[in-house]
Structures are given as structure tokens and as C-alpha cells.
Coordinates of C-alpha atoms and ligand atoms in Angstrom, one line a residue:
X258 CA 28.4 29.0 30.9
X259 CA 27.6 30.1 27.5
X260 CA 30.8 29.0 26.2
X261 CA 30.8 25.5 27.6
X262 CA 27.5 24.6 26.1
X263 CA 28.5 26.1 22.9
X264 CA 31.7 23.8 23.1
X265 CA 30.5 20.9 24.2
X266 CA 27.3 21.2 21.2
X267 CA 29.5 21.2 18.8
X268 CA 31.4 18.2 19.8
X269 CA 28.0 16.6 19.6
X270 CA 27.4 16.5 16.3
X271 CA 30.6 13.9 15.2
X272 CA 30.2 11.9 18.9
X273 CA 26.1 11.1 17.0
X274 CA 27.6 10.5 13.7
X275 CA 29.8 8.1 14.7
X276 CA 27.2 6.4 17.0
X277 CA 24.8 6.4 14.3
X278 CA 27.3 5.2 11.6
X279 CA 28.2 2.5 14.3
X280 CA 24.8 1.2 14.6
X281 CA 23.9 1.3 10.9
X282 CA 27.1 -0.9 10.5
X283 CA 25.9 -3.6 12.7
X284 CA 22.3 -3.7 11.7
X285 CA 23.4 -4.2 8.0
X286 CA 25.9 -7.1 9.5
X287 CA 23.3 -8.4 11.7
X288 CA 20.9 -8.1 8.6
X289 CA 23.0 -10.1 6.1
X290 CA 24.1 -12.3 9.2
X291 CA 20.6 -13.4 10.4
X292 CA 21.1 -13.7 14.3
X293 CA 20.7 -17.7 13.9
X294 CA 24.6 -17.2 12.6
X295 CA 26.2 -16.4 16.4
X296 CA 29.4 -15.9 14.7
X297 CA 28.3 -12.2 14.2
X298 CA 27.3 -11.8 17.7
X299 CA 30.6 -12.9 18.8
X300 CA 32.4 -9.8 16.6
X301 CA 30.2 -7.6 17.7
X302 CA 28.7 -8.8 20.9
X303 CA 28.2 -5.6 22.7
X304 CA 25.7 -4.3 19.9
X305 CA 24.0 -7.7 19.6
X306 CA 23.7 -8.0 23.8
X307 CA 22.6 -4.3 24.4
X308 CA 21.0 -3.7 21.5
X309 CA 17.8 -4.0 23.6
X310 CA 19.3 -1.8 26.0
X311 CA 19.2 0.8 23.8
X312 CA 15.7 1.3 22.9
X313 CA 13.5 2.8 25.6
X314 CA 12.1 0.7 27.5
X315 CA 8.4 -1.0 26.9
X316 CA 6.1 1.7 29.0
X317 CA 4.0 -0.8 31.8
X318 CA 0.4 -0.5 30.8
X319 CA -1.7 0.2 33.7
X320 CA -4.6 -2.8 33.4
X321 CA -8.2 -1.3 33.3
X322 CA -10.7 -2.6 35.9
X323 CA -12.0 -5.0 33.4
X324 CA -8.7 -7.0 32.8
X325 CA -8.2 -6.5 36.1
X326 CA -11.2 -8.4 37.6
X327 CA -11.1 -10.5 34.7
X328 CA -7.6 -11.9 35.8
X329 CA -8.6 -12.0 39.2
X330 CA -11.3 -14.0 38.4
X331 CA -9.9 -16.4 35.8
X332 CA -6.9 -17.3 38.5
X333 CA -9.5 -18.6 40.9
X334 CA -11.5 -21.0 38.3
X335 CA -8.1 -21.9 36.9
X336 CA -6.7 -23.1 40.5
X337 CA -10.2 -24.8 41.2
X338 CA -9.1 -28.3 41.6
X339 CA -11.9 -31.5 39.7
X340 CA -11.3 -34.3 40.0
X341 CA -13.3 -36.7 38.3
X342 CA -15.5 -39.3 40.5
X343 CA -18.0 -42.0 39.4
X344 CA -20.6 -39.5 39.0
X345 CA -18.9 -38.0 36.9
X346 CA -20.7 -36.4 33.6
X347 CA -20.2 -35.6 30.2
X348 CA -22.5 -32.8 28.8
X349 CA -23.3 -33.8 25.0
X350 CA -24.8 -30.2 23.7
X351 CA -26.0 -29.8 20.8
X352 CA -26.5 -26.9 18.5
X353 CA -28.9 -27.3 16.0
X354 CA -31.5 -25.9 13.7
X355 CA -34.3 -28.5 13.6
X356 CA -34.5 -32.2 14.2
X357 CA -31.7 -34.5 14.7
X358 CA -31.2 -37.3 12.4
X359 CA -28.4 -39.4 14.2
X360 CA -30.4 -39.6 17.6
X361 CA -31.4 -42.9 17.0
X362 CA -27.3 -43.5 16.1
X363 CA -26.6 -41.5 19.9
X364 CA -29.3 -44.1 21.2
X365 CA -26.8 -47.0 20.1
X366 CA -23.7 -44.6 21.2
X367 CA -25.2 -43.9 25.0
X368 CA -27.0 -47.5 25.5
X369 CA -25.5 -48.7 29.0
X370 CA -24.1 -46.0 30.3
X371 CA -26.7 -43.9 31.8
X372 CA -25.7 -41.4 34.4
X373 CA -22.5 -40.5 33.2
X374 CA -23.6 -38.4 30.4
X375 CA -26.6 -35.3 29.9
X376 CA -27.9 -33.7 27.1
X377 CA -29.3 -30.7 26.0
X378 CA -30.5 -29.3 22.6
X379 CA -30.4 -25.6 21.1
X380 CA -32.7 -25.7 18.0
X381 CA -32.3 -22.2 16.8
X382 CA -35.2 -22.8 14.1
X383 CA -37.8 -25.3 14.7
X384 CA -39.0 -27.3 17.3
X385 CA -37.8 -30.8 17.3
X386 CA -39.2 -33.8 16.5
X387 CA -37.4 -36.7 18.7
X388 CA -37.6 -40.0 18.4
X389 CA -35.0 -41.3 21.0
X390 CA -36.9 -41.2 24.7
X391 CA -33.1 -39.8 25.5
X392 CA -33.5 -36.7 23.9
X393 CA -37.0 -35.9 25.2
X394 CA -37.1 -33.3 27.2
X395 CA -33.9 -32.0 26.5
X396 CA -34.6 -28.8 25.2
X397 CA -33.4 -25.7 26.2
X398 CA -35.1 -22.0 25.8
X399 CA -33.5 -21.3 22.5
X400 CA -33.0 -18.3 20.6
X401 CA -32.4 -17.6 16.5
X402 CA -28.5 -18.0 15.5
X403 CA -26.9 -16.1 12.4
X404 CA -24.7 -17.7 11.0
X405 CA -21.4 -16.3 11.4
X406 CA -22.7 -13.9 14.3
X407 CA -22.5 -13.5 17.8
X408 CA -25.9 -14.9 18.7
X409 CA -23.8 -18.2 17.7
X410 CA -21.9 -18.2 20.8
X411 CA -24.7 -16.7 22.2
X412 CA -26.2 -19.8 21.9
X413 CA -23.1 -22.1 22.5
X414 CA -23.3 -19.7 26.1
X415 CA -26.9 -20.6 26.7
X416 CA -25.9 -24.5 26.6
X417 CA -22.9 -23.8 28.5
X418 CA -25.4 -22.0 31.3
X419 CA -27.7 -24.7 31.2
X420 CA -25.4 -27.3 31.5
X421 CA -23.4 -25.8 34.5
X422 CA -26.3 -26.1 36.6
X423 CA -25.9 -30.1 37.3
X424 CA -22.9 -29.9 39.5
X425 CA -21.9 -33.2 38.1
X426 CA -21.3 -32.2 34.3
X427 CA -17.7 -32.1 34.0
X428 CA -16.8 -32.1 30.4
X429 CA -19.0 -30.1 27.9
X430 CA -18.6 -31.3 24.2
X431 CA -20.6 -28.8 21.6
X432 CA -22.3 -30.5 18.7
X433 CA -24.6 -30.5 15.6
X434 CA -27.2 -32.0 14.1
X435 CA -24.5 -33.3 11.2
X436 CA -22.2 -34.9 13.9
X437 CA -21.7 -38.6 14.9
X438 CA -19.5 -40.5 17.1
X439 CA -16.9 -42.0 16.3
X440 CA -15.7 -44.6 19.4
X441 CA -17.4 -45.9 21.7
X442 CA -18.9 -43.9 24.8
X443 CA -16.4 -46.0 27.4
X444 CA -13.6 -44.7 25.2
X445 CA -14.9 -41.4 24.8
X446 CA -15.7 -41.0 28.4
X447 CA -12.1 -41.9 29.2
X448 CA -10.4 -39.4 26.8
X449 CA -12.4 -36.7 27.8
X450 CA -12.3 -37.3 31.5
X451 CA -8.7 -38.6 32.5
X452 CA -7.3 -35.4 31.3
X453 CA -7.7 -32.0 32.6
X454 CA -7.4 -30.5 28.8
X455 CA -10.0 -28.7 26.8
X456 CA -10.2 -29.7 22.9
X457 CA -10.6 -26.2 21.4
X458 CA -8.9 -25.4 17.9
X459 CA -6.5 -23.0 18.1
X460 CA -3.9 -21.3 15.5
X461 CA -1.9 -18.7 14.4
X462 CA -3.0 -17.5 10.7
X463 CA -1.5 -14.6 9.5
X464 CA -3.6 -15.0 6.1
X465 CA -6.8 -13.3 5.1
X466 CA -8.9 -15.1 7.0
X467 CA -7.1 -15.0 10.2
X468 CA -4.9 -12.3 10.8
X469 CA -7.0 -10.2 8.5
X470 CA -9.8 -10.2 10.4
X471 CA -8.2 -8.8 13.5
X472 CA -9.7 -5.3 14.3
X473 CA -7.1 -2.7 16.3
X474 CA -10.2 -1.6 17.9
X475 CA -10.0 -4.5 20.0
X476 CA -7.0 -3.0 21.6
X477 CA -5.8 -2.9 24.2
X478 CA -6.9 -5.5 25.5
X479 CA -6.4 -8.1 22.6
X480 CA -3.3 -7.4 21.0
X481 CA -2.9 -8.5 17.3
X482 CA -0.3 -10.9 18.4
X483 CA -3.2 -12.5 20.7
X484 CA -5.4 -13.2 17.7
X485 CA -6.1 -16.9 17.4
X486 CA -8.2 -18.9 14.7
X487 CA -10.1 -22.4 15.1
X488 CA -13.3 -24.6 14.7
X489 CA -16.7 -23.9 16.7
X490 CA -17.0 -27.4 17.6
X491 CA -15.4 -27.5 21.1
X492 CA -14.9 -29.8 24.2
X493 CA -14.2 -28.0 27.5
X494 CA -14.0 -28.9 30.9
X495 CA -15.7 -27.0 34.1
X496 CA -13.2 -25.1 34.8
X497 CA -13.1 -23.4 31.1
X498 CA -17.0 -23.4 30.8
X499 CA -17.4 -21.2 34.2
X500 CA -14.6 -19.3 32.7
X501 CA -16.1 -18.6 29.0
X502 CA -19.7 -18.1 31.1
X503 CA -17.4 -14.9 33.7
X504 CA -16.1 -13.3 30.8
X505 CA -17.7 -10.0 29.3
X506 CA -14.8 -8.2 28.4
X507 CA -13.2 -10.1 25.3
X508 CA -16.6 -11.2 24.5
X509 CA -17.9 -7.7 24.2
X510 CA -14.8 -6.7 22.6
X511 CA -15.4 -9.7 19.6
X512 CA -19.3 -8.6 19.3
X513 CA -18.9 -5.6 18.9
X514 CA -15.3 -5.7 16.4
X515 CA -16.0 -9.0 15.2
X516 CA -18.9 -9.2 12.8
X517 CA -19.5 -10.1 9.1
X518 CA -19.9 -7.0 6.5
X519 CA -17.8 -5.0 8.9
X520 CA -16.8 -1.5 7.1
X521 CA -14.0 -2.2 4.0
X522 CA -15.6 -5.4 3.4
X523 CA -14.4 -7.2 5.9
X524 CA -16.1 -10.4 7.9
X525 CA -15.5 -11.3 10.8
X526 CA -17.1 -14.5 12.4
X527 CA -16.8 -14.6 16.3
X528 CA -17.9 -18.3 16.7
X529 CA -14.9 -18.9 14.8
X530 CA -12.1 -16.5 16.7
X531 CA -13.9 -15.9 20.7
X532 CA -12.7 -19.6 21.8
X533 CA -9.6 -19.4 20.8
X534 CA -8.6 -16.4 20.9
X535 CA -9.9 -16.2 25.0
X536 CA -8.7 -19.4 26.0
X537 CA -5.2 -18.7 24.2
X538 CA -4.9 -15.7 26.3
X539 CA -6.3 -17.3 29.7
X540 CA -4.7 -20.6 30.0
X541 CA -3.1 -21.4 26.5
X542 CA -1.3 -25.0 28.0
X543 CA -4.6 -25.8 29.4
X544 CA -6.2 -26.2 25.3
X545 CA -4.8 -28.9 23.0
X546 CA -4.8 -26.9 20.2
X547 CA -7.7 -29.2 18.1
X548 CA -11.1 -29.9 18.2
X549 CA -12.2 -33.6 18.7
X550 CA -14.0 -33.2 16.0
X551 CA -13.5 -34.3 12.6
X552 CA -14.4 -32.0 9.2
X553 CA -12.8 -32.7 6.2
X554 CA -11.8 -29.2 4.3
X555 CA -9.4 -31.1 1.8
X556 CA -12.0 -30.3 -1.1
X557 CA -11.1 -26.5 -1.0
X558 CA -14.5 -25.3 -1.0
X559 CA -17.3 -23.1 0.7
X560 CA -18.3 -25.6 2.8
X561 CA -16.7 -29.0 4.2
X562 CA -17.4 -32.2 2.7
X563 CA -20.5 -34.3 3.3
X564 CA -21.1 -37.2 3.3
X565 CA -24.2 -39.4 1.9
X566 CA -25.4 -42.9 2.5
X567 CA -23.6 -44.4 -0.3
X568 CA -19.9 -43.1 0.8
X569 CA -20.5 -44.8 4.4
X570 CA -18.3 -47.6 4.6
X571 CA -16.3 -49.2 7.5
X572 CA -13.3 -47.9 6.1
X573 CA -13.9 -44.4 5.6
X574 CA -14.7 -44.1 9.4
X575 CA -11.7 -46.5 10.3
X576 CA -9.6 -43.7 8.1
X577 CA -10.8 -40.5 10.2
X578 CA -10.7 -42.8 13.3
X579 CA -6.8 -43.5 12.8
X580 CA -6.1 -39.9 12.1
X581 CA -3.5 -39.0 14.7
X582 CA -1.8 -35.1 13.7
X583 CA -4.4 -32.1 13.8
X584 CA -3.6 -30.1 10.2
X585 CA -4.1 -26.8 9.6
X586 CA -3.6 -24.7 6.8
X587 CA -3.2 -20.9 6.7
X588 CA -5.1 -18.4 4.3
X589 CA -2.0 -16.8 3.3
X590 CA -1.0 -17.3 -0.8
X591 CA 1.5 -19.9 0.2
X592 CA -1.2 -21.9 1.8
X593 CA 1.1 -22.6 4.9
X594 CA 0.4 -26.5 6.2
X595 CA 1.3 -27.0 9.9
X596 CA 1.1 -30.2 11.4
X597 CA 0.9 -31.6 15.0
X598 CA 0.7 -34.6 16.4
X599 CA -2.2 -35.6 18.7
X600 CA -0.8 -35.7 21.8
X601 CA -2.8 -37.0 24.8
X602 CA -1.1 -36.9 27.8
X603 CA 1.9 -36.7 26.0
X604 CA 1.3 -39.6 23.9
X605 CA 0.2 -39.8 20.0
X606 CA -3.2 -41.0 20.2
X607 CA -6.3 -40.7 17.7
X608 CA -7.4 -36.7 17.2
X609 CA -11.2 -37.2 16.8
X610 CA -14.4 -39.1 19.0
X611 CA -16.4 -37.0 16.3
X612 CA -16.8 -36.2 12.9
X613 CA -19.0 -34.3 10.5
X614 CA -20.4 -33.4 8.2
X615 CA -23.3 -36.1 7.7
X616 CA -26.6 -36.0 5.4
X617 CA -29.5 -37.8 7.0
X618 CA -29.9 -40.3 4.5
X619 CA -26.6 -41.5 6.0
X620 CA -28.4 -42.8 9.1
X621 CA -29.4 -46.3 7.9
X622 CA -26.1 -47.3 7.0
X623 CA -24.1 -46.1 9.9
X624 CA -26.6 -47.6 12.2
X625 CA -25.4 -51.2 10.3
X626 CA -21.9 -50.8 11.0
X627 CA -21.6 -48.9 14.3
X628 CA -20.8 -52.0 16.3
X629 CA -18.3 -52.8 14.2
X630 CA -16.3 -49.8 14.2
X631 CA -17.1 -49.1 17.8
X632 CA -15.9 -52.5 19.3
X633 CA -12.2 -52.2 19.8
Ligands
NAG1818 C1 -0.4 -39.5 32.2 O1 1.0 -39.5 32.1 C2 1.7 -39.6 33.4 C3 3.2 -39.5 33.2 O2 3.6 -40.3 32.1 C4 1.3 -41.0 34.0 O3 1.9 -41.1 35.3 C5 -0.2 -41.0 34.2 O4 -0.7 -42.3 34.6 C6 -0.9 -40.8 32.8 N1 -2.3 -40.7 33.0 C7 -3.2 -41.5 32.4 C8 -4.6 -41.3 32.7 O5 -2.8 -42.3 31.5
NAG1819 C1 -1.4 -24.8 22.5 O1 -0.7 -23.8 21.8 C2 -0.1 -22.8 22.7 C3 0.5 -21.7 21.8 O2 -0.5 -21.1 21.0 C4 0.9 -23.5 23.5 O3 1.4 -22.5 24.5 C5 0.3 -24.6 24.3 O4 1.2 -25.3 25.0 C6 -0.4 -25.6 23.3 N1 -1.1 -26.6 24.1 C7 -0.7 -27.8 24.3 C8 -1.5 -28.7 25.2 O5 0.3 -28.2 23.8
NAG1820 C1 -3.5 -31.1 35.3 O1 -3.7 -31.2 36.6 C2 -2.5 -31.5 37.3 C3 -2.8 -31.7 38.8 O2 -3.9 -31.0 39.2 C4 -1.5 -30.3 37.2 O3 -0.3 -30.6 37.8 C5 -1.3 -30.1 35.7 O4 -0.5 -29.0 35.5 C6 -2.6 -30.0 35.0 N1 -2.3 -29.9 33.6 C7 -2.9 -29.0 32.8 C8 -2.5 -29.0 31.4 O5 -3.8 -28.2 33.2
NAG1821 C1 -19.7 -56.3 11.3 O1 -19.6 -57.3 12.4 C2 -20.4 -58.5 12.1 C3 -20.4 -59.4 13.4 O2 -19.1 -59.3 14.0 C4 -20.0 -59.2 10.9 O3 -20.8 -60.3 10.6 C5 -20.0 -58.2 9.7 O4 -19.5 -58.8 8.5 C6 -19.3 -56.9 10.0 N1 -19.6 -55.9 9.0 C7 -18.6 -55.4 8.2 C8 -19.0 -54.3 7.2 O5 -17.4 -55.6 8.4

């Protein structure tokens, strides 16, 4: 017995060498080869085909109860079948501090079509003040937002709740005070509602302000490859409201790992990661990816443009109207720019119905032309 194993360890030693020499060899000739170059696969096949083989295998993660009912659950909403009928509603929410300068412009926006839209308000600050009969009575029990905290999608959950509870809201656009329209509500209506796709931003940014935000304390539940990026400014349909309004686990997992000031000077800003990142991971073909709404970054700041009453002309909102690829641009040095067409229902359309951001003083003069750009 002795002698055998003494034998056969001996042998051992060269029979690993070579292996190990073996596999060094075609790791350096699949490195200087990258695998795009098949040509190296075909001389050394068997390493390039079992390669994977070789490594132990994955270990299965058993699902805690958590994933598990949320799965369960998110199946069921996911399968629930809507279909759009004449009674049909859009849910214009909007998120906001104080008053709202453009309802007057909304008046113009909703005129005729009563009963196929609703609208609720979340002033965070201060009681408004309206002056459209539209928007009175239209505000919800609101609580204080920080910026950049979860009591943002706090609030963007209280609207959500609120506006659930008419059975015949089936499209739920989120919007501020800064926001105006940017077609007309019959185009709108039939963007939103003969698709079955939520606008929610969504991207992959392995810079700073993406990637670099990601906490491992959300494992395992949200792996770092899960972590997604994208605007608050959301449209969703039922199906992905009820969903947002069932979950608890990745929301608790973003409130509690997702904050700004975290510990080494990190922020983290949930309103800006929760959508995304959720949705990605629930039904990621059932989001297109960008928000409907327009912001224009290009100015490298702090905060987007905005725009006063002397920049409003017809052509500056024919040039956001025509814009038909959603851009985004990564945090990392090289300032990565990835662009996508719009595609609705697998056509290139227009991107945005919305756009901010808007100063009051703007009001006047995009009441003067909003019949003009609305009219086609
Ligand atoms: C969406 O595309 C399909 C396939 O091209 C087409 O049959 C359908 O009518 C389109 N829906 C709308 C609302 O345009
Ligand atoms: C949105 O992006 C995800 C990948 O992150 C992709 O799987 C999905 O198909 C995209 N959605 C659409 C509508 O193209
Ligand atoms: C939209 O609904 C149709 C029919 O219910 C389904 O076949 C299709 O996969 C859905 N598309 C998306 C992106 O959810
Ligand atoms: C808007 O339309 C009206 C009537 O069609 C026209 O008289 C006016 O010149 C247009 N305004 C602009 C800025 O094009």
C-alpha cells in the first residue's frame, strides 16, 4: 500500500508540471490571440472548448425567502395581461416643491381630452397655489423629499399608491414643476398607450458615478453586474407600478446602501439607481432604456440647462422634439458616449413628449407658440 502511494506521488509532481506548463501556454496564446481571432481556438481547441470545464463549477445559490416571494410575485404582475380600452388613463404625477408655473401651459396641453388622463401633485414644501380648475384638488398627503435621498422615491411611491387606486390609470408618467410637454396630448396618449413599454433610463456606467456607487453590501441580492444608472423622470405602465409598489427587498437594500455622505466619501443617490437598477433585473426587455423626458446635460455642469423666456423659440423646441437616439455618456475619464436609437415598436421615432428644465418666466412665451409646435 505504502509503496504504491509513494510511487504513484512521485509521478505526480511532472504529470502537474506539464499540465500547468500546458495551460500557461495557451492562456499566453489565447492572451496575445484575443478569442475574437478563432484561428487560435482551432490549434488548440480542446483548451479553448473545455477551458470552462475545468474550473469548478458556479456553486447554485440557494434564493432567500425574500427573492424568493419576490420572484414569485413579479411573475404574476408581469403575465397580467392590459389592454388598453377607451377608458383608458394616463396618470400625469407630479413631483414638486411648491407651485407650478406651467399649469396654465397643461391647461392648453389637456383641453379636450378629459377622461383619459388624472393628475396628482406631491408638493414636498409648500402648499400650492393653482390656478388651472384641473389641478384643484389634486393634491396628495405629501411628505418632505431630500434631495438625493430615499424619501425621493418615497415620494415618487406615494404617487404611484395614489394613482393605482383608479383602476383605469394605465400609464404613470413622473413629473416636475420645470417640465412641459412637448406634442400634443393625442400624440402623447398614443405613444404611451399602444405599447406595452415603460420609459425608464437605464445604463451600464462603470465610471465614478455609476459603478462607483455600487455597495457589495447589497449583495447577494444585487450583484455589481446588476447595477444600472438613469434619470428620475420615469413613465411606467400598471404592470411596473404594482410591481415598484410589491417590492421591499431591493428597495430596502438601496435605502439602506444607497445614500449620499456614505462612509469614504461616497454618495449615493437612490432616485437615481432604484428604477433602473429593479426594473433591469425584473423585466429588462419590458424598459426602453430612456426617459421620455428631455434634460439637456451638454453644458458639463452641476445642474442641467435651463432655460429662460428669452431662449424660447419655435426652433429650440422643434430641435429637442426631432431628437431621435437617447445619449448617454459614462463618468469614466474617457467620458464613454453610447448612443441608441429611439426605437418605438421597433421603429426610430422621436425620444421625448417632455423636456426640462424650465424657469417660470418662460410661461408667457411658450403659451404663444404651443399651437404651433403642437399641431402636426
Ligand atoms: C407594432 O409592430 C407590429 C409589427 O411590425 C405591427 O403589427 C403593429 O401594428 C405595430 N403596432 C402599432 C401600434 O403600430
Ligand atoms: C434595455 O436594455 C437591456 C439591457 O440592459 C436589454 O436587455 C433590453 O432589451 C433593452 N430594452 C429594449 C426595449 O431594447
Ligand atoms: C407586449 O405584449 C405582447 C402581447 O401581450 C407580448 O407578446 C410582447 O412580448 C409584449 N412586449 C413587451 C416588450 O413586453
Ligand atoms: C404660429 O401659428 C400662427 C397661426 O398658424 C402663425 O400666424 C404664427 O406666425 C406662428 N408663429 C410662429 C412663431 O411661427
Amino acid at each position: 500500500m505504502a509503496a504504491t502511494r509513494g510511487k504513484s506521488s512521485s509521478k505526480k509532481p511532472l504529470w502537474i508540471l506539464v499540465l500547468i506548463s500546458l495551460v500557461c501556454i495557451s492562456l499566453m496564446v489565447v492572451y496575445l490571440h484575443p478569442p475574437q481571432k478563432y484561428s487560435s481556438c482551432y490549434l488548440l481547441w480542446n483548451v479553448c472548448d473545455h477551458l470552462d470545464q475545468w474550473l469548478p463549477p458556479a456553486p447554485v445559490r440557494v434564493l432567500t425567502d425574500e427573492e424568493l416571494i419576490s420572484g414569485a410575485v413579479s411573475r404574476d404582475i408581469l403575465s397580467m395581461q392590459i389592454t388598453y380600452t377607451k377608458s383608458s388613463k394616463i396618470a400625469f404625477m407630479f413631483l414638486t416643491s411648491g407651485s407650478l408655473p406651467f399649469e396654465k401651459l397643461w391647461e392648453k396641453f389637456f383641453e379636450g381630452h378629459g377622461g383619459q388622463f388624472s393628475i396628482y401633485v406631491h408638493s414636498s414644501r409648500e402648499k400650492p397655489v393653482h390656478v388651472s380648475p384641473l389641478f384643484i384638488g389634486r393634491d396628495i398627503r405629501s411628505e418632505k423629499v431630500h434631495w438625493g435621498q430615499i424619501s425621493m422615491v418615497d415620494a415618487e411611491k406615494r404617487l404611484l399608491a395614489n394613482a393605482l387606486q383608479d383602476s383605469d390609470n394605465h400609464h404613470f408618467v413622473l413629473l416636475s414643476d420645470s417640465c412641459i410637454p412637448l406634442q400634443s396630448f393625442v400624440y402623447v396618449y398614443r405613444y404611451l398607450m399602444e405599447t406595452n413599454i415603460s420609459y425608464v433610463d437605464c445604463f451600464d456606467d462603470p465610471g465614478a458615478l455609476g459603478m462607483g456607487r455600487y455597495s457589495e453590501d447589497m449583495l447577494p441580492e444585487i450583484k455589481n453586474k446588476d447595477w444600472r444608472k438613469g434619470s428620475q423622470w420615469f413613465s411606467v405602465k400598471r404592470q411596473h407600478a404594482l410591481l415598484l409598489l410589491s417590492d421591499r427587498l431591493y428597495y430596502t437594500k438601496l435605502k439602506l446602501f444607497c445614500r449620499p455622505a456614505m462612509e469614504g466619501n461616497r454618495n449615493c443617490y437612490a432616485d437615481e439607481h432604484y428604477l433602473p437598477t429593479f426594473l433591469n433585473m425584473a423585466d429588462p426587455s419590458g424598459i426602453a432604456n430612456w426617459s421620455i423626458t428631455n434634460v439637456d446635460w451638454s453644458e458639463g455642469k452641476w445642474h442641467p440647462r435651463s432655460y429662460r423666456a428669452e431662449d424660447i423659440t419655435l426652433e429650440l423646441i422643434e430641435k429637442i422634439k426631432s431628437i431621435d437616439e437617447s445619449v448617454h455618456v459614462t463618468s469614466e475619464d474617457e467620458k464613454v458616449v453610447l448612443q441608441k436609437p429611439c426605437l418605438w415598436n421597433g421603429t426610430k421615432r422621436p425620444c421625448y413628449l417632455f423636456a426640462r428644465k424650465f424657469y417660470p418666466e418662460a410661461l408667457e412665451n411658450l403659451m404663444h407658440i404651443f399651437d404651433n409646435y403642437t399641431s402636426v
